[in-house]
């Protein structure tokens, strides 16, 4: 074993030591990282001063990278593998709507037919305080449900949409999102393809359950999100510049808190590792 691991919280996550991403990561080390990733759900690499190319190359060790056709506004014009999560004003001086990325509990790309396997978010510049991200362990949350609730959820599908809590006041982003990403039904309980463990696949992008009304679905969706986001199942990441945080979207969900002072720069860049096809479109 060449890497070291230190738990980040009771529920999930580990900080990885002994890795210098800029110097390159070989096959054996990549295998160790992958195995730690499956065990902990989130891996944190601190103090990684890497270029965009190095961030992309490191991410590609874990699978094929998304070029983000479902989020064309947010990808970097020259590096489509990179999604910009930034509050830096646009060139025309308008506020950047990417400022609001992730401010609902979600699992990346759940609203597509190929939801993300992993995401690797790199902090370039973070505010003096706050701008934290919450994560929840969805395997633990599933395991803690009663057998009756587990039986009820088995076979159910949630309808996932791209909707955000904070709409962009300056654009037709929401309409474009709906057109590019029509609602898709995803299983509420997913079996992790590598660990074989069941996890809840739910979040605030779920509007309704398939074959149920919104009125019937809403209390259950709200209960499950509240259940899974209990402190017991979560980790709160406090960013420093040059962190790379890598998470498994198949067994975690996350939320950008947006809790930082106005006027301070928060700039992060994300790669997305494609997962396996999942879900069905509504006819
Ligand atoms: O900005 C953050 O803290 C999280 C961003 C996010 O939710 C995402 O990349 O999916």
PDB file of C-alpha atoms and ligand atoms in Angstrom:
ATOM      1  CA  UNK A   1       0.000   0.000   0.000  1.00  0.00           C
ATOM      2  CA  UNK A   2       1.539   3.308  -1.041  1.00  0.00           C
ATOM      3  CA  UNK A   3      -1.314   5.645  -0.133  1.00  0.00           C
ATOM      4  CA  UNK A   4      -2.498   6.540   3.365  1.00  0.00           C
ATOM      5  CA  UNK A   5      -6.135   6.987   4.390  1.00  0.00           C
ATOM      6  CA  UNK A   6      -7.652   9.014   7.223  1.00  0.00           C
ATOM      7  CA  UNK A   7     -11.448   8.991   7.763  1.00  0.00           C
ATOM      8  CA  UNK A   8     -13.181  12.319   7.166  1.00  0.00           C
ATOM      9  CA  UNK A   9     -16.311  11.548   9.161  1.00  0.00           C
ATOM     10  CA  UNK A  10     -18.199   8.686  10.788  1.00  0.00           C
ATOM     11  CA  UNK A  11     -20.477   8.265   7.767  1.00  0.00           C
ATOM     12  CA  UNK A  12     -18.179   8.511   4.779  1.00  0.00           C
ATOM     13  CA  UNK A  13     -15.039   9.867   3.196  1.00  0.00           C
ATOM     14  CA  UNK A  14     -11.301   9.541   3.646  1.00  0.00           C
ATOM     15  CA  UNK A  15      -8.416  11.921   3.156  1.00  0.00           C
ATOM     16  CA  UNK A  16      -5.743  10.360   0.996  1.00  0.00           C
ATOM     17  CA  UNK A  17      -2.052  10.959   1.644  1.00  0.00           C
ATOM     18  CA  UNK A  18       1.009  10.022  -0.372  1.00  0.00           C
ATOM     19  CA  UNK A  19      -0.378  11.099  -3.744  1.00  0.00           C
ATOM     20  CA  UNK A  20       1.099  13.874  -5.887  1.00  0.00           C
ATOM     21  CA  UNK A  21      -1.275  14.136  -8.811  1.00  0.00           C
ATOM     22  CA  UNK A  22       0.907  16.596 -10.711  1.00  0.00           C
ATOM     23  CA  UNK A  23       3.784  14.094 -10.638  1.00  0.00           C
ATOM     24  CA  UNK A  24       1.570  11.430 -12.229  1.00  0.00           C
ATOM     25  CA  UNK A  25      -0.219   8.421 -10.777  1.00  0.00           C
ATOM     26  CA  UNK A  26       0.791   4.943 -11.937  1.00  0.00           C
ATOM     27  CA  UNK A  27      -1.371   1.856 -12.396  1.00  0.00           C
ATOM     28  CA  UNK A  28      -0.787   0.334  -8.944  1.00  0.00           C
ATOM     29  CA  UNK A  29      -1.547   3.565  -7.141  1.00  0.00           C
ATOM     30  CA  UNK A  30      -4.648   4.130  -9.302  1.00  0.00           C
ATOM     31  CA  UNK A  31      -5.874   0.657  -8.306  1.00  0.00           C
ATOM     32  CA  UNK A  32      -5.336   1.472  -4.615  1.00  0.00           C
ATOM     33  CA  UNK A  33      -7.214   4.741  -5.037  1.00  0.00           C
ATOM     34  CA  UNK A  34     -10.097   2.979  -6.758  1.00  0.00           C
ATOM     35  CA  UNK A  35     -10.382   0.427  -4.005  1.00  0.00           C
ATOM     36  CA  UNK A  36     -10.365   3.202  -1.333  1.00  0.00           C
ATOM     37  CA  UNK A  37     -12.994   5.060  -3.370  1.00  0.00           C
ATOM     38  CA  UNK A  38     -15.303   2.035  -3.296  1.00  0.00           C
ATOM     39  CA  UNK A  39     -14.776   1.635   0.428  1.00  0.00           C
ATOM     40  CA  UNK A  40     -15.192   5.281   1.506  1.00  0.00           C
ATOM     41  CA  UNK A  41     -17.462   6.873  -1.146  1.00  0.00           C
ATOM     42  CA  UNK A  42     -15.495  10.137  -1.081  1.00  0.00           C
ATOM     43  CA  UNK A  43     -11.755  10.729  -1.320  1.00  0.00           C
ATOM     44  CA  UNK A  44     -10.041  14.013  -0.524  1.00  0.00           C
ATOM     45  CA  UNK A  45      -6.649  14.951  -1.965  1.00  0.00           C
ATOM     46  CA  UNK A  46      -5.356  18.160  -0.344  1.00  0.00           C
ATOM     47  CA  UNK A  47      -2.736  20.580  -1.685  1.00  0.00           C
ATOM     48  CA  UNK A  48      -2.828  19.387  -5.291  1.00  0.00           C
ATOM     49  CA  UNK A  49      -1.474  22.186  -7.463  1.00  0.00           C
ATOM     50  CA  UNK A  50      -2.420  20.754 -10.840  1.00  0.00           C
ATOM     51  CA  UNK A  51      -3.063  22.109 -14.303  1.00  0.00           C
ATOM     52  CA  UNK A  52      -6.349  21.531 -16.117  1.00  0.00           C
ATOM     53  CA  UNK A  53      -4.638  18.871 -18.226  1.00  0.00           C
ATOM     54  CA  UNK A  54      -3.414  17.057 -15.091  1.00  0.00           C
ATOM     55  CA  UNK A  55      -6.873  17.208 -13.500  1.00  0.00           C
ATOM     56  CA  UNK A  56      -8.361  15.670 -16.652  1.00  0.00           C
ATOM     57  CA  UNK A  57      -5.627  13.014 -16.964  1.00  0.00           C
ATOM     58  CA  UNK A  58      -6.007  11.959 -13.325  1.00  0.00           C
ATOM     59  CA  UNK A  59      -9.803  11.720 -13.675  1.00  0.00           C
ATOM     60  CA  UNK A  60      -9.497   9.615 -16.834  1.00  0.00           C
ATOM     61  CA  UNK A  61      -7.739   6.916 -14.784  1.00  0.00           C
ATOM     62  CA  UNK A  62     -11.170   6.043 -13.385  1.00  0.00           C
ATOM     63  CA  UNK A  63     -13.197   5.804 -16.601  1.00  0.00           C
ATOM     64  CA  UNK A  64     -14.467   7.623 -19.652  1.00  0.00           C
ATOM     65  CA  UNK A  65     -15.031  11.319 -19.033  1.00  0.00           C
ATOM     66  CA  UNK A  66     -18.239  13.145 -19.876  1.00  0.00           C
ATOM     67  CA  UNK A  67     -17.889  16.094 -22.265  1.00  0.00           C
ATOM     68  CA  UNK A  68     -21.001  17.583 -20.697  1.00  0.00           C
ATOM     69  CA  UNK A  69     -23.356  17.868 -23.694  1.00  0.00           C
ATOM     70  CA  UNK A  70     -26.217  18.072 -21.187  1.00  0.00           C
ATOM     71  CA  UNK A  71     -24.748  21.217 -19.584  1.00  0.00           C
ATOM     72  CA  UNK A  72     -23.324  23.195 -22.519  1.00  0.00           C
ATOM     73  CA  UNK A  73     -23.458  26.539 -20.713  1.00  0.00           C
ATOM     74  CA  UNK A  74     -21.195  25.424 -17.895  1.00  0.00           C
ATOM     75  CA  UNK A  75     -18.433  23.519 -19.648  1.00  0.00           C
ATOM     76  CA  UNK A  76     -15.120  25.148 -20.419  1.00  0.00           C
ATOM     77  CA  UNK A  77     -15.003  26.254 -24.088  1.00  0.00           C
ATOM     78  CA  UNK A  78     -11.601  24.631 -24.673  1.00  0.00           C
ATOM     79  CA  UNK A  79     -11.869  21.736 -22.190  1.00  0.00           C
ATOM     80  CA  UNK A  80     -15.350  20.182 -22.517  1.00  0.00           C
ATOM     81  CA  UNK A  81     -14.377  17.632 -19.839  1.00  0.00           C
ATOM     82  CA  UNK A  82     -14.359  20.497 -17.322  1.00  0.00           C
ATOM     83  CA  UNK A  83     -17.508  21.926 -15.814  1.00  0.00           C
ATOM     84  CA  UNK A  84     -17.050  25.408 -14.373  1.00  0.00           C
ATOM     85  CA  UNK A  85     -18.621  25.954 -10.975  1.00  0.00           C
ATOM     86  CA  UNK A  86     -17.898  29.587 -10.427  1.00  0.00           C
ATOM     87  CA  UNK A  87     -19.444  32.861  -9.376  1.00  0.00           C
ATOM     88  CA  UNK A  88     -17.047  34.855 -11.539  1.00  0.00           C
ATOM     89  CA  UNK A  89     -19.238  37.323 -13.493  1.00  0.00           C
ATOM     90  CA  UNK A  90     -19.733  36.558 -17.191  1.00  0.00           C
ATOM     91  CA  UNK A  91     -17.726  38.461 -19.809  1.00  0.00           C
ATOM     92  CA  UNK A  92     -20.755  40.742 -20.364  1.00  0.00           C
ATOM     93  CA  UNK A  93     -20.786  41.641 -16.655  1.00  0.00           C
ATOM     94  CA  UNK A  94     -23.929  39.608 -15.887  1.00  0.00           C
ATOM     95  CA  UNK A  95     -23.868  37.399 -12.776  1.00  0.00           C
ATOM     96  CA  UNK A  96     -22.760  33.829 -13.462  1.00  0.00           C
ATOM     97  CA  UNK A  97     -25.597  31.339 -13.071  1.00  0.00           C
ATOM     98  CA  UNK A  98     -23.050  28.550 -12.400  1.00  0.00           C
ATOM     99  CA  UNK A  99     -22.869  30.206  -8.972  1.00  0.00           C
ATOM    100  CA  UNK A 100     -25.999  28.232  -8.077  1.00  0.00           C
ATOM    101  CA  UNK A 101     -24.811  24.839  -9.307  1.00  0.00           C
ATOM    102  CA  UNK A 102     -25.590  22.040  -6.910  1.00  0.00           C
ATOM    103  CA  UNK A 103     -27.746  23.931  -4.410  1.00  0.00           C
ATOM    104  CA  UNK A 104     -30.195  21.029  -4.114  1.00  0.00           C
ATOM    105  CA  UNK A 105     -29.477  17.519  -2.802  1.00  0.00           C
ATOM    106  CA  UNK A 106     -28.577  15.504  -5.887  1.00  0.00           C
ATOM    107  CA  UNK A 107     -26.413  12.867  -7.499  1.00  0.00           C
ATOM    108  CA  UNK A 108     -24.637  14.091 -10.625  1.00  0.00           C
ATOM    109  CA  UNK A 109     -26.364  13.548 -13.970  1.00  0.00           C
ATOM    110  CA  UNK A 110     -29.239  11.582 -12.401  1.00  0.00           C
ATOM    111  CA  UNK A 111     -31.486  13.377 -14.921  1.00  0.00           C
ATOM    112  CA  UNK A 112     -29.719  11.694 -17.851  1.00  0.00           C
ATOM    113  CA  UNK A 113     -29.736   8.129 -19.167  1.00  0.00           C
ATOM    114  CA  UNK A 114     -26.062   7.715 -18.210  1.00  0.00           C
ATOM    115  CA  UNK A 115     -25.773   9.064 -14.660  1.00  0.00           C
ATOM    116  CA  UNK A 116     -22.303   9.866 -13.407  1.00  0.00           C
ATOM    117  CA  UNK A 117     -20.169   7.202 -11.781  1.00  0.00           C
ATOM    118  CA  UNK A 118     -17.767   9.639 -10.168  1.00  0.00           C
ATOM    119  CA  UNK A 119     -17.050  13.354 -10.009  1.00  0.00           C
ATOM    120  CA  UNK A 120     -13.690  15.008  -9.274  1.00  0.00           C
ATOM    121  CA  UNK A 121     -14.114  18.587  -8.098  1.00  0.00           C
ATOM    122  CA  UNK A 122     -11.031  20.788  -7.849  1.00  0.00           C
ATOM    123  CA  UNK A 123     -11.084  23.972  -5.823  1.00  0.00           C
ATOM    124  CA  UNK A 124      -9.117  26.721  -7.514  1.00  0.00           C
ATOM    125  CA  UNK A 125     -10.229  29.610  -5.277  1.00  0.00           C
ATOM    126  CA  UNK A 126     -12.532  29.381  -2.297  1.00  0.00           C
ATOM    127  CA  UNK A 127     -14.046  32.149  -0.125  1.00  0.00           C
ATOM    128  CA  UNK A 128     -12.498  33.195   3.188  1.00  0.00           C
ATOM    129  CA  UNK A 129     -15.291  31.351   4.974  1.00  0.00           C
ATOM    130  CA  UNK A 130     -18.048  28.930   3.934  1.00  0.00           C
ATOM    131  CA  UNK A 131     -18.983  27.718   0.474  1.00  0.00           C
ATOM    132  CA  UNK A 132     -19.032  24.227   1.972  1.00  0.00           C
ATOM    133  CA  UNK A 133     -20.459  21.084   0.386  1.00  0.00           C
ATOM    134  CA  UNK A 134     -22.520  18.436   2.203  1.00  0.00           C
ATOM    135  CA  UNK A 135     -22.429  14.745   1.303  1.00  0.00           C
ATOM    136  CA  UNK A 136     -24.713  11.903   2.386  1.00  0.00           C
ATOM    137  CA  UNK A 137     -24.008   8.188   2.456  1.00  0.00           C
ATOM    138  CA  UNK A 138     -26.969   6.664   0.599  1.00  0.00           C
ATOM    139  CA  UNK A 139     -25.992   3.066   1.341  1.00  0.00           C
ATOM    140  CA  UNK A 140     -26.101   3.769   5.063  1.00  0.00           C
ATOM    141  CA  UNK A 141     -29.366   5.672   4.638  1.00  0.00           C
ATOM    142  CA  UNK A 142     -30.906   2.732   2.755  1.00  0.00           C
ATOM    143  CA  UNK A 143     -29.694   0.194   5.315  1.00  0.00           C
ATOM    144  CA  UNK A 144     -31.269   2.238   8.131  1.00  0.00           C
ATOM    145  CA  UNK A 145     -34.768   2.128   6.597  1.00  0.00           C
ATOM    146  CA  UNK A 146     -37.263  -0.375   8.002  1.00  0.00           C
ATOM    147  CA  UNK A 147     -37.734  -3.622   6.049  1.00  0.00           C
ATOM    148  CA  UNK A 148     -41.276  -2.468   5.229  1.00  0.00           C
ATOM    149  CA  UNK A 149     -40.067   0.796   3.691  1.00  0.00           C
ATOM    150  CA  UNK A 150     -37.284  -1.024   1.823  1.00  0.00           C
ATOM    151  CA  UNK A 151     -39.867  -3.436   0.361  1.00  0.00           C
ATOM    152  CA  UNK A 152     -42.131  -0.560  -0.663  1.00  0.00           C
ATOM    153  CA  UNK A 153     -39.322   1.302  -2.460  1.00  0.00           C
ATOM    154  CA  UNK A 154     -38.019  -1.768  -4.297  1.00  0.00           C
ATOM    155  CA  UNK A 155     -39.139  -1.479  -7.924  1.00  0.00           C
ATOM    156  CA  UNK A 156     -40.258   2.170  -7.590  1.00  0.00           C
ATOM    157  CA  UNK A 157     -38.877   4.811  -9.954  1.00  0.00           C
ATOM    158  CA  UNK A 158     -38.336   8.511  -9.274  1.00  0.00           C
ATOM    159  CA  UNK A 159     -38.772  11.053 -12.075  1.00  0.00           C
ATOM    160  CA  UNK A 160     -35.596  13.174 -12.207  1.00  0.00           C
ATOM    161  CA  UNK A 161     -35.566  16.650 -13.779  1.00  0.00           C
ATOM    162  CA  UNK A 162     -32.880  19.326 -14.155  1.00  0.00           C
ATOM    163  CA  UNK A 163     -34.750  21.924 -12.091  1.00  0.00           C
ATOM    164  CA  UNK A 164     -32.799  24.214  -9.772  1.00  0.00           C
ATOM    165  CA  UNK A 165     -33.907  25.954  -6.618  1.00  0.00           C
ATOM    166  CA  UNK A 166     -32.373  29.255  -7.692  1.00  0.00           C
ATOM    167  CA  UNK A 167     -33.299  30.109 -11.278  1.00  0.00           C
ATOM    168  CA  UNK A 168     -30.983  32.200 -13.421  1.00  0.00           C
ATOM    169  CA  UNK A 169     -32.648  35.593 -13.655  1.00  0.00           C
ATOM    170  CA  UNK A 170     -30.789  36.517 -16.838  1.00  0.00           C
ATOM    171  CA  UNK A 171     -31.392  33.648 -19.179  1.00  0.00           C
ATOM    172  CA  UNK A 172     -33.597  30.905 -20.486  1.00  0.00           C
ATOM    173  CA  UNK A 173     -31.336  28.318 -18.885  1.00  0.00           C
ATOM    174  CA  UNK A 174     -34.224  26.386 -17.323  1.00  0.00           C
ATOM    175  CA  UNK A 175     -36.060  26.029 -20.652  1.00  0.00           C
ATOM    176  CA  UNK A 176     -32.851  24.920 -22.361  1.00  0.00           C
ATOM    177  CA  UNK A 177     -32.204  22.387 -19.561  1.00  0.00           C
ATOM    178  CA  UNK A 178     -35.693  20.912 -19.940  1.00  0.00           C
ATOM    179  CA  UNK A 179     -35.243  20.602 -23.707  1.00  0.00           C
ATOM    180  CA  UNK A 180     -31.820  18.948 -23.471  1.00  0.00           C
ATOM    181  CA  UNK A 181     -32.783  16.725 -20.555  1.00  0.00           C
ATOM    182  CA  UNK A 182     -36.376  15.509 -20.608  1.00  0.00           C
ATOM    183  CA  UNK A 183     -37.554  13.952 -17.338  1.00  0.00           C
ATOM    184  CA  UNK A 184     -36.273  10.417 -16.804  1.00  0.00           C
ATOM    185  CA  UNK A 185     -37.391   7.664 -14.433  1.00  0.00           C
ATOM    186  CA  UNK A 186     -34.605   6.208 -12.285  1.00  0.00           C
ATOM    187  CA  UNK A 187     -34.833   3.365  -9.770  1.00  0.00           C
ATOM    188  CA  UNK A 188     -35.264   4.626  -6.203  1.00  0.00           C
ATOM    189  CA  UNK A 189     -33.019   1.815  -5.005  1.00  0.00           C
ATOM    190  CA  UNK A 190     -29.930   1.145  -7.092  1.00  0.00           C
ATOM    191  CA  UNK A 191     -27.547  -1.757  -6.748  1.00  0.00           C
ATOM    192  CA  UNK A 192     -23.982  -0.499  -6.868  1.00  0.00           C
ATOM    193  CA  UNK A 193     -22.428  -2.238  -9.888  1.00  0.00           C
ATOM    194  CA  UNK A 194     -19.049  -2.695  -8.162  1.00  0.00           C
ATOM    195  CA  UNK A 195     -19.841  -3.337  -4.502  1.00  0.00           C
ATOM    196  CA  UNK A 196     -23.219  -5.017  -5.040  1.00  0.00           C
ATOM    197  CA  UNK A 197     -24.688  -2.951  -2.175  1.00  0.00           C
ATOM    198  CA  UNK A 198     -28.093  -1.282  -2.381  1.00  0.00           C
ATOM    199  CA  UNK A 199     -28.305   2.498  -2.054  1.00  0.00           C
ATOM    200  CA  UNK A 200     -31.111   5.042  -2.110  1.00  0.00           C
ATOM    201  CA  UNK A 201     -31.165   7.005  -5.355  1.00  0.00           C
ATOM    202  CA  UNK A 202     -33.246  10.016  -4.478  1.00  0.00           C
ATOM    203  CA  UNK A 203     -32.783  13.748  -4.116  1.00  0.00           C
ATOM    204  CA  UNK A 204     -34.373  17.127  -4.673  1.00  0.00           C
ATOM    205  CA  UNK A 205     -34.331  16.685  -8.445  1.00  0.00           C
ATOM    206  CA  UNK A 206     -36.987  13.993  -8.064  1.00  0.00           C
ATOM    207  CA  UNK A 207     -40.345  15.595  -8.785  1.00  0.00           C
ATOM    208  CA  UNK A 208     -42.631  12.572  -8.518  1.00  0.00           C
ATOM    209  CA  UNK A 209     -42.637   8.758  -8.581  1.00  0.00           C
ATOM    210  CA  UNK A 210     -43.574   6.900 -11.774  1.00  0.00           C
ATOM    211  CA  UNK A 211     -47.229   5.800 -11.777  1.00  0.00           C
ATOM    212  CA  UNK A 212     -48.025   7.998  -8.775  1.00  0.00           C
ATOM    213  CA  UNK A 213     -49.395  11.527  -8.436  1.00  0.00           C
ATOM    214  CA  UNK A 214     -47.285  14.420  -7.184  1.00  0.00           C
ATOM    215  CA  UNK A 215     -49.493  14.683  -4.089  1.00  0.00           C
ATOM    216  CA  UNK A 216     -48.831  11.031  -3.260  1.00  0.00           C
ATOM    217  CA  UNK A 217     -45.127  11.231  -4.067  1.00  0.00           C
ATOM    218  CA  UNK A 218     -44.144  14.488  -2.347  1.00  0.00           C
ATOM    219  CA  UNK A 219     -44.352  13.338   1.289  1.00  0.00           C
ATOM    220  CA  UNK A 220     -42.290  10.233   0.519  1.00  0.00           C
ATOM    221  CA  UNK A 221     -39.663  12.164  -1.461  1.00  0.00           C
ATOM    222  CA  UNK A 222     -39.399  14.741   1.319  1.00  0.00           C
ATOM    223  CA  UNK A 223     -39.161  12.027   3.965  1.00  0.00           C
ATOM    224  CA  UNK A 224     -36.403  10.160   2.110  1.00  0.00           C
ATOM    225  CA  UNK A 225     -34.328  13.295   1.473  1.00  0.00           C
ATOM    226  CA  UNK A 226     -34.722  14.331   5.122  1.00  0.00           C
ATOM    227  CA  UNK A 227     -33.862  10.823   6.301  1.00  0.00           C
ATOM    228  CA  UNK A 228     -30.753  10.487   4.108  1.00  0.00           C
ATOM    229  CA  UNK A 229     -29.461  13.953   4.978  1.00  0.00           C
ATOM    230  CA  UNK A 230     -29.533  13.421   8.756  1.00  0.00           C
ATOM    231  CA  UNK A 231     -26.205  14.472  10.280  1.00  0.00           C
ATOM    232  CA  UNK A 232     -25.506  10.833  11.170  1.00  0.00           C
ATOM    233  CA  UNK A 233     -25.194   9.920   7.466  1.00  0.00           C
ATOM    234  CA  UNK A 234     -23.312  13.012   6.296  1.00  0.00           C
ATOM    235  CA  UNK A 235     -19.957  14.710   5.868  1.00  0.00           C
ATOM    236  CA  UNK A 236     -19.501  18.480   5.465  1.00  0.00           C
ATOM    237  CA  UNK A 237     -16.565  19.437   3.320  1.00  0.00           C
ATOM    238  CA  UNK A 238     -14.822  22.705   4.184  1.00  0.00           C
ATOM    239  CA  UNK A 239     -12.845  23.611   1.082  1.00  0.00           C
ATOM    240  CA  UNK A 240      -9.290  24.869   0.878  1.00  0.00           C
ATOM    241  CA  UNK A 241      -7.669  26.026  -2.344  1.00  0.00           C
ATOM    242  CA  UNK A 242      -6.172  23.100  -4.325  1.00  0.00           C
ATOM    243  CA  UNK A 243      -8.387  20.341  -2.954  1.00  0.00           C
ATOM    244  CA  UNK A 244      -9.497  17.580  -5.258  1.00  0.00           C
ATOM    245  CA  UNK A 245     -12.579  15.841  -3.925  1.00  0.00           C
ATOM    246  CA  UNK A 246     -13.693  12.685  -5.689  1.00  0.00           C
ATOM    247  CA  UNK A 247     -17.086  11.125  -4.934  1.00  0.00           C
ATOM    248  CA  UNK A 248     -19.083   8.093  -5.953  1.00  0.00           C
ATOM    249  CA  UNK A 249     -22.438   9.278  -7.313  1.00  0.00           C
ATOM    250  CA  UNK A 250     -23.852   5.738  -7.153  1.00  0.00           C
ATOM    251  CA  UNK A 251     -23.938   5.693  -3.369  1.00  0.00           C
ATOM    252  CA  UNK A 252     -23.795   9.337  -2.252  1.00  0.00           C
ATOM    253  CA  UNK A 253     -25.716  12.564  -2.833  1.00  0.00           C
ATOM    254  CA  UNK A 254     -24.463  16.084  -2.221  1.00  0.00           C
ATOM    255  CA  UNK A 255     -25.482  19.696  -1.774  1.00  0.00           C
ATOM    256  CA  UNK A 256     -23.606  22.979  -2.288  1.00  0.00           C
ATOM    257  CA  UNK A 257     -24.597  25.125   0.675  1.00  0.00           C
ATOM    258  CA  UNK A 258     -23.932  28.512  -0.943  1.00  0.00           C
ATOM    259  CA  UNK A 259     -23.021  29.820   2.526  1.00  0.00           C
ATOM    260  CA  UNK A 260     -20.342  32.390   1.757  1.00  0.00           C
ATOM    261  CA  UNK A 261     -19.997  36.168   1.653  1.00  0.00           C
ATOM    262  CA  UNK A 262     -21.201  38.093  -1.395  1.00  0.00           C
ATOM    263  CA  UNK A 263     -18.382  39.528  -3.454  1.00  0.00           C
ATOM    264  CA  UNK A 264     -15.880  36.751  -2.714  1.00  0.00           C
ATOM    265  CA  UNK A 265     -14.696  34.496  -5.506  1.00  0.00           C
ATOM    266  CA  UNK A 266     -15.575  30.796  -5.400  1.00  0.00           C
ATOM    267  CA  UNK A 267     -14.167  28.945  -8.390  1.00  0.00           C
ATOM    268  CA  UNK A 268     -14.157  25.178  -8.745  1.00  0.00           C
ATOM    269  CA  UNK A 269     -13.799  22.907 -11.779  1.00  0.00           C
ATOM    270  CA  UNK A 270     -15.248  19.429 -12.134  1.00  0.00           C
ATOM    271  CA  UNK A 271     -14.680  16.385 -14.262  1.00  0.00           C
ATOM    272  CA  UNK A 272     -17.375  13.729 -14.490  1.00  0.00           C
ATOM    273  CA  UNK A 273     -16.683  10.023 -14.977  1.00  0.00           C
ATOM    274  CA  UNK A 274     -19.487   8.350 -16.915  1.00  0.00           C
ATOM    275  CA  UNK A 275     -21.394   5.559 -15.242  1.00  0.00           C
ATOM    276  CA  UNK A 276     -23.558   2.776 -16.613  1.00  0.00           C
ATOM    277  CA  UNK A 277     -26.860   3.425 -18.445  1.00  0.00           C
ATOM    278  CA  UNK A 278     -29.836   3.673 -16.111  1.00  0.00           C
ATOM    279  CA  UNK A 279     -33.510   4.610 -16.196  1.00  0.00           C
ATOM    280  CA  UNK A 280     -36.161   5.044 -18.875  1.00  0.00           C
ATOM    281  CA  UNK A 281     -37.764   8.027 -20.571  1.00  0.00           C
ATOM    282  CA  UNK A 282     -41.475   8.608 -20.142  1.00  0.00           C
ATOM    283  CA  UNK A 283     -43.540   8.214 -23.288  1.00  0.00           C
TER     284      UNK A 283
HETATM  285  O1  LIG B   1     -20.068  23.615  -5.651  1.00  0.00           O
HETATM  286  C1  LIG B   1     -20.243  22.670  -4.902  1.00  0.00           C
HETATM  287  O2  LIG B   1     -20.004  22.747  -3.697  1.00  0.00           O
HETATM  288  C2  LIG B   1     -20.810  21.388  -5.399  1.00  0.00           C
HETATM  289  C3  LIG B   1     -21.043  21.403  -6.854  1.00  0.00           C
HETATM  290  C4  LIG B   1     -21.978  20.330  -7.282  1.00  0.00           C
HETATM  291  O3  LIG B   1     -23.009  20.127  -6.708  1.00  0.00           O
HETATM  292  C5  LIG B   1     -21.631  19.488  -8.405  1.00  0.00           C
HETATM  293  O4  LIG B   1     -20.553  19.620  -8.975  1.00  0.00           O
HETATM  294  O5  LIG B   1     -22.475  18.638  -8.741  1.00  0.00           O
END
